């Protein structure tokens, strides 16, 4: 199991605000992708705002922190729901091997710069260089989304 890096203290409250804003249909949050997974211990549904990377014909999620709770829930459940706007899609989450994750990781800071900046600011990576992100292979979980 990779070491766990604690996310910034503000991340959970900001995610909670985003989820409430999305529920009320406020602004751009209406289209905010949310991954819904059962908790691995309680089975209670957990809602996590995510960034979906569309890359080479596939859709991918990256755990922004080694040991992220949602990634552990995804491993345990294997399936979940991806909600974007009013659309909900049942998805299978397939964890990528370290080798499979490298091209996805290289694309992340280029295509999802805001998420990459959060990772840098939290100390997960020292910079936003694609090679730096590629070095996260095997540390930060990457998942391919497939229809369930």
Backbone as a ProteinNet text record, in pm:
[ID]
protein_1_A
[PRIMARY]
XXXXXXXXXXXXXXXXXXXXXXXXXXXXXXXXXXXXXXXXXXXXXXXXXXXXXXXXXXXXXXXXXXXXXXXXXXXXXXXXXXXXXXXXXXXXXXXXXXXXXXXXXXXXXXXXXXXXXXXXXXXXXXXXXXXXXXXXXXXXXXXXXXXX
[TERTIARY]
85.2	0	88.9	62.4	145	122.2	223.5	207.3	90.6	33.8	-80.5	-32.1	-74	-46.4	-178.6	-178	-300.5	-336	-459.8	-503	-508.1	-506.2	-517.2	-645.4	-640.2	-754.4	-878.8	-861.3	-974.7	-1046.3	-987	-1042.4	-1179.5	-1194.8	-1325.1	-1435.8	-1413.1	-1519.2	-1552.6	-1451.7	-1477.6	-1558.1	-1521.8	-1598.3	-1743.1	-1765.1	-1901.3	-1980.7	-1917.7	-1984	-2016	-1921.9	-1945.7	-2063.3	-2072.3	-2181.8	-2316.6	-2321.7	-2445.8	-2482.6	-2385	-2411.2	-2461.1	-2403.8	-2446.1	-2589.5	-2622.5	-2757.4	-2861.3	-2825.2	-2917.1	-2904.8	-2816.6	-2803.2	-2741.8	-2647.4	-2587.1	-2468.7	-2475.9	-2364.4	-2304	-2173	-2099.9	-2103.6	-2139.4	-2140.1	-2247.7	-2344.7	-2448.3	-2386.2	-2274.9	-2209.2	-2087.3	-2069.7	-1956.9	-1970.8	-1873.3	-1881.4	-1866.1	-1953	-1950.1	-1948.5	-1852.8	-1842.9	-1911.8	-2003.6	-2077.4	-2037.8	-1981.5	-1933.6	-1979	-2002.9	-2029.7	-1899.6	-1909.9	-1793.7	-1751.5	-1622.3	-1572.3	-1600.6	-1621.2	-1649.4	-1797.6	-1861.5	-2000.3	-2101.4	-2059.8	-2154.2	-2235	-2219.3	-2289.8	-2238.6	-2329.2	-2286.7	-2205.7	-2092.1	-2001.4	-1998.7	-2011.5	-2012.9	-1883.1	-1810.9	-1682.1	-1677.2	-1658.7	-1636.3	-1505.8	-1507.7	-1390.2	-1365.6	-1245.7	-1211.1	-1194.9	-1268.2	-1262.2	-1172.7	-1068.7	-977	-1021	-1053.6	-1081.2	-950.8	-903.8	-770.4	-768.3	-730	-714	-833.7	-952.7	-1075.2	-1126	-1057.9	-1102.4	-1127	-1188.6	-1212.1	-1140.7	-1073.2	-987.1	-1007.9	-984	-981.8	-845.8	-797.8	-670.6	-693.4	-646	-648.7	-541.8	-582.4	-490	-390.8	-412.6	-326.1	-303.8	-180.7	-159	-244.2	-312.4	-395.6	-529.7	-576.2	-704.6	-817.8	-908.1	-1018	-1106.4	-1138.4	-1228.7	-1165.6	-1033.7	-966.5	-976.7	-962.9	-978.4	-1121.7	-1218.6	-1358.5	-1380.9	-1316.5	-1330.1	-1272.4	-1158.4	-1098.1	-1192.2	-1250.7	-1337.4	-1467	-1526.6	-1656.4	-1642.9	-1545.5	-1528.9	-1625.5	-1740.8	-1840.9	-1895.8	-1948.2	-2008.5	-2093	-2130.7	-2211.3	-2136.6	-2130.2	-2073.4	-2190.6	-2209.4	-2318.1	-2258.7	-2309.4	-2268.8	-2398.1	-2423.5	-2551.5	-2663.7	-2764.2	-2876.2	-2853.8	-2743.9	-2713.2	-2638.8	-2682.2	-2611.6	-2576.3	-2453.8	-2405.1	-2340.2	-2381.8	-2318.2	-2185.3	-2076.9	-1943.6	-1868.3	-1782.5	-1686.5	-1555.5	-1488.6	-1361.1	-1250.3	-1168.9	-1061	-929.8	-863.9	-738.4	-628.8	-553.6	-445.4	-319.1	-242.6	-110	-22.4	91.1	183.2	221.2	250.3	288	173.1	51.7	-65.1	-95.8	-64.3	-97.5	-6.2	114.1	212.1	158.2	102.1	54.5	-60.9	-145	-255.2	-198.4	-100.8	-38.7	32.1	97	163.5	61.9	-55.4	-158	-226.1	-225.6	-302	-271	-145.3	-121.4	-150.9	-150.6	-179.2	-329.7	-406.5	-551.1	-634.1	-581	-652.5	-561.1	-530.8	-432.4	-474.3	-602.8	-644.9	-622.3	-656.4	-631.8	-483.4	-404.6	-259.3	-201.5	-254.7	-205.5	-237.4	-354.4	-388.4	-288.4	-254.6	-157.7	-20.8	20.3	148.6	145.7	39.3	30.3	23.8	-25.4	-33.9	95.2	192.3	319.9	327.1	227.9	231.5	337.7	348.2	449.6	515.3	642.9	709.8	677.6	631.6	604	497.1	461.4	353.3	404.6	526.8	585.9	524.2	488.5	432.6	521	652.9	742.4	732.6	711.1	694	568.5	461.9	337.4	353.9	427.8	451.7	520.2	602.3	672.9	577.9	452.9	353.9	297.4	331.1	279.5	311.6	209	226.3	206.2	204.4	180.2	39.5	-5.5	-141.3	-222.8	-331.6	-415.6	-477.8	-479	-546.2	-645.1	-765.8	-872	-925.7	-955.7	-1027.1	-1174.1	-1259.2	-1403.2	-1457.7	-1534.2	-1597.9	-1745.5	-1831	-1973.3	-1989.6	-2077.1	-2099.9	-2214.6
-118.5	0	123.7	220	341.1	422	502.3	587.1	681.8	728	819.1	961.7	1050.3	1192.7	1257	1331.1	1393.9	1508.8	1508.9	1620.1	1750.5	1862.8	1991.2	1993.7	2059.5	2063.3	2122	2211.1	2278.7	2192	2081.1	2004.4	1943.4	1878.3	1816.9	1921.7	2034.2	2135.6	2194	2216.1	2268.5	2166.6	2038.9	1935.4	1934	1949.7	1951.4	2069	2185.9	2303.6	2280.2	2221.9	2193.2	2097.4	1996.5	1899.9	1965.8	2054.9	2126.9	2218.8	2292.5	2382	2304.1	2188.3	2102.9	2056.8	2017.5	1969.7	2077.2	2204.1	2314.3	2369	2310.6	2351.3	2487.8	2523.8	2656	2659.6	2750.7	2777.6	2655	2659.5	2553.9	2421.9	2424.3	2300	2203.5	2252	2162.1	2046.9	2073.7	1972.5	1908.9	1933.7	1878.5	1726.3	1650.9	1504.9	1461.9	1370.2	1317.8	1165.8	1106.7	961.9	917.3	821.8	770.2	624.3	596.1	461.3	423.6	294.8	253.9	255.3	298.4	294.2	150.1	126.6	-11.2	-73.8	6.4	-48.3	-42.4	70	91	57.2	64	46	171.6	275.1	401.9	467.5	521.9	584.6	710.6	719.3	833.2	906.5	1038.2	1122.9	1202.8	1191.1	1259.1	1333.9	1467.9	1539.4	1490.3	1466.6	1414.8	1492.4	1477.5	1527.8	1405.8	1404.1	1291.8	1332.6	1255.6	1279.1	1194.8	1259.1	1187.1	1184	1060.7	1044.4	920.1	939.3	829.6	734.6	794.4	715.7	656.4	680.1	628	739.9	705.3	800.4	748.2	841	801.9	892.9	835.4	909.9	887.3	989.3	980.5	1016.7	932.3	966	1072.5	1189.8	1301.6	1288.6	1188.1	1168.6	1019.8	976.8	835.9	796.3	685.1	637.9	707.4	774.8	845.3	748.3	793	707.9	662.4	753	712.7	602.8	605.4	502.4	367	365.3	240.4	189.5	280.6	241.2	186.8	248	201.5	61.2	35.8	-98	-201.6	-165.9	-259.5	-286.1	-181.1	-195.1	-242.4	-188.2	-223.4	-154.6	-113.6	-44.1	73.2	170.4	286.5	359.5	480	563.8	693.3	733	862.3	950.7	1058.4	1152.1	1280.3	1318.7	1444.7	1514	1629.5	1695.2	1604.2	1584.6	1496.9	1353.2	1330.3	1196.8	1116.5	994.4	902.2	778.7	733.2	616.3	520.1	396.9	291.8	260.3	263.5	241.7	135.4	68.2	-23.2	53.8	43.9	113.4	10.1	20.9	-74.6	-4.4	-52.4	10.8	-24.9	76.6	57.7	11.2	-72.3	-106.5	18.1	15.1	129.4	160.3	57.6	80.6	140	90	141.8	285.9	322.6	455	565.2	531.9	634.5	732.3	689.8	789.8	874.9	814.3	889.1	994.4	955.6	1048.9	1163.3	1131.8	1238	1339.9	1292.3	1381	1465.6	1417.6	1482.7	1631.8	1674	1816.6	1904.7	1846.4	1922.5	1941.4	1836	1839.2	1875.8	1851.8	1881.6	1968.8	2091.5	2172.9	2212.5	2236.3	2275.6	2162.7	2040.4	1925.5	1904.5	1924.1	1909	2012.6	2134.8	2239.8	2205.6	2147.3	2106.5	2001.8	1908.4	1804.6	1865.5	1962.2	2028.8	2104.6	2180.9	2261.8	2176.1	2053.6	1962.5	1884.3	1900.2	1832	1693.5	1657.1	1526.6	1526.2	1637.7	1655	1791.5	1805.1	1933.5	2034.9	1984.8	2075	2012.7	2083.1	2039.2	1975.9	1931.1	1868.2	1729.3	1694.8	1562	1446.8	1461.8	1355.4	1336.2	1445.8	1437.2	1357.5	1381.6	1307.9	1161.3	1135.1	995.4	918	986	920.1	877.9	924	883.3	744	685.4	552.2	454.6	387.7	295.6	359.9	493	564.8	618.7	685.5	739.3	650.3	599.4	508.6	579.9	511.6	559.8	452.6	495.6	404.1	439.4	335.8	352.2	328.6	415.6	399.2	321.7	218.8	139	126.6	112.8	90.3	-37.6	-32.7	-151.7	-235.1
0	0	0	-89.8	-91.5	34.9	69.6	186.7	162.8	270.1	259.8	279.6	192.7	208.4	246	353.1	400.5	307.1	256.1	170.5	250.1	181	252.6	337.6	450.6	542.7	478.1	382.2	321.3	217.5	175.1	63.4	95	209	242.5	254.7	325.8	331.5	193.6	110.8	-23.3	-104.3	-95	-164.7	-117.2	13.1	66.8	10.5	3	-53.7	-201.2	-275.3	-416.7	-434.7	-349	-359.6	-330.2	-231.7	-200.9	-317.2	-368.2	-481.3	-602.1	-625.4	-736.9	-716.3	-593.3	-563.6	-593.6	-568.6	-594.7	-736.9	-817	-956.4	-975.6	-889.1	-896	-992.8	-1088.2	-1178.8	-1244.5	-1255.8	-1325.6	-1250.4	-1121.8	-1044.5	-1091.8	-1171.5	-1225.8	-1303	-1368.9	-1453.1	-1385.2	-1257.4	-1182.9	-1174.7	-1224	-1212.6	-1066.2	-1025.8	-889.7	-897.4	-829.2	-821.6	-693.1	-707	-592.7	-573.3	-456	-423.5	-283.2	-260.3	-122.8	-42.1	82.3	170.9	193.8	198.4	209.5	345.5	447.9	581.2	615.4	582.4	623.5	514.7	389.5	279.8	250.1	331.8	311.2	183.2	102.7	-22.1	5.4	-62.2	-51	-184.5	-179.4	-298.5	-302.8	-412.6	-426.4	-559	-555.9	-681.2	-743.7	-873.3	-942	-1071.1	-1121.8	-1255.2	-1343.9	-1452.2	-1546.1	-1662	-1683.3	-1794.3	-1912.9	-2022.8	-2146.4	-2224.2	-2250.5	-2307.7	-2395.2	-2520.1	-2615.8	-2616.9	-2619.2	-2630.3	-2500.5	-2389.8	-2261.1	-2162.3	-2050.8	-1941.9	-1818	-1748.1	-1636.9	-1516.6	-1398.7	-1273.6	-1208.9	-1140.6	-1070.1	-924.3	-834.6	-692.8	-671.6	-630.8	-617.9	-504.4	-418.1	-303.4	-283.5	-257.5	-226.5	-105.2	-115.4	-5.8	5.4	-101.8	-97.5	-62.3	24.7	68.9	-46	-140	-247.2	-332.7	-348.6	-428.3	-358.4	-226.3	-151.4	-163.1	-160.4	-179.6	-320.2	-420	-558.7	-574	-512.1	-517.1	-456	-341.8	-271	-346.3	-403	-469.2	-613	-684.5	-825.7	-919.6	-868.6	-949.6	-869.5	-940.9	-877.6	-978.3	-944.5	-1032.5	-1057.1	-1182.9	-1219	-1259.4	-1185.2	-1212.6	-1269	-1386.7	-1449.8	-1490.6	-1429.8	-1453.4	-1405.6	-1489.6	-1454.2	-1499.7	-1569.1	-1619.8	-1513.6	-1494.8	-1406.8	-1486.5	-1468.4	-1541.5	-1443.4	-1450.5	-1369.3	-1436.7	-1360.6	-1417.7	-1339.5	-1411.6	-1351	-1341.9	-1227.2	-1207	-1214.1	-1318	-1340.8	-1306.7	-1201.3	-1162.1	-1261.3	-1302.2	-1397.8	-1325.6	-1393.2	-1341.2	-1352.6	-1286.3	-1292.4	-1436.9	-1517.3	-1657.5	-1738	-1715.3	-1787.5	-1748.1	-1623.7	-1572.6	-1625	-1668.2	-1705.9	-1810.5	-1924.7	-2021.1	-1966.7	-1884.6	-1823	-1727.8	-1648.7	-1555.1	-1627.6	-1738.2	-1816.5	-1869	-1906.2	-1961.8	-1854.8	-1730.9	-1624.6	-1607.4	-1587.3	-1562.8	-1683.8	-1802.7	-1923.5	-1939.7	-1913.7	-1937.9	-1815.3	-1696.3	-1570.8	-1483.4	-1530.5	-1458.2	-1316.8	-1293	-1157.9	-1058.3	-1098.3	-1011.2	-988.1	-1093.3	-1081.2	-984.6	-988.2	-897.2	-752.5	-727.4	-590.2	-541.9	-629.7	-593.2	-563.6	-645.2	-620.4	-488.3	-466.4	-345	-218.4	-231.4	-116.4	-94.8	-184.5	-167.5	-228.7	-310.1	-376	-484.8	-556.8	-661.4	-643	-684.3	-667.6	-778	-893.8	-1005.3	-1094.5	-1201.2	-1289.6	-1418.2	-1418.5	-1535.9	-1558.8	-1682.3	-1709.4	-1662.6	-1671.4	-1624.4	-1473	-1401.6	-1256.8	-1224.1	-1299.2	-1276.5	-1315.1	-1421.2	-1461.5	-1349.7	-1271.4	-1160.7	-1048.2	-1051.7	-950.9	-977.2	-1090.8	-1124.6	-1011.2	-963.1	-852.2	-715.7	-709.8	-582.6	-575	-682.1	-688.1	-780.6	-730.4	-808.8	-927.6	-1040.3	-1160.6	-1202.7	-1241	-1279.1	-1415.9	-1493.3	-1619.7	-1589.3	-1643.7	-1627.3	-1746.3	-1717.2	-1822.2	-1788.8	-1890.3	-1859.2	-1778.6	-1679.3	-1595.6	-1651.7
[MASK]
++++++++++++++++++++++++++++++++++++++++++++++++++++++++++++++++++++++++++++++++++++++++++++++++++++++++++++++++++++++++++++++++++++++++++++++++++++

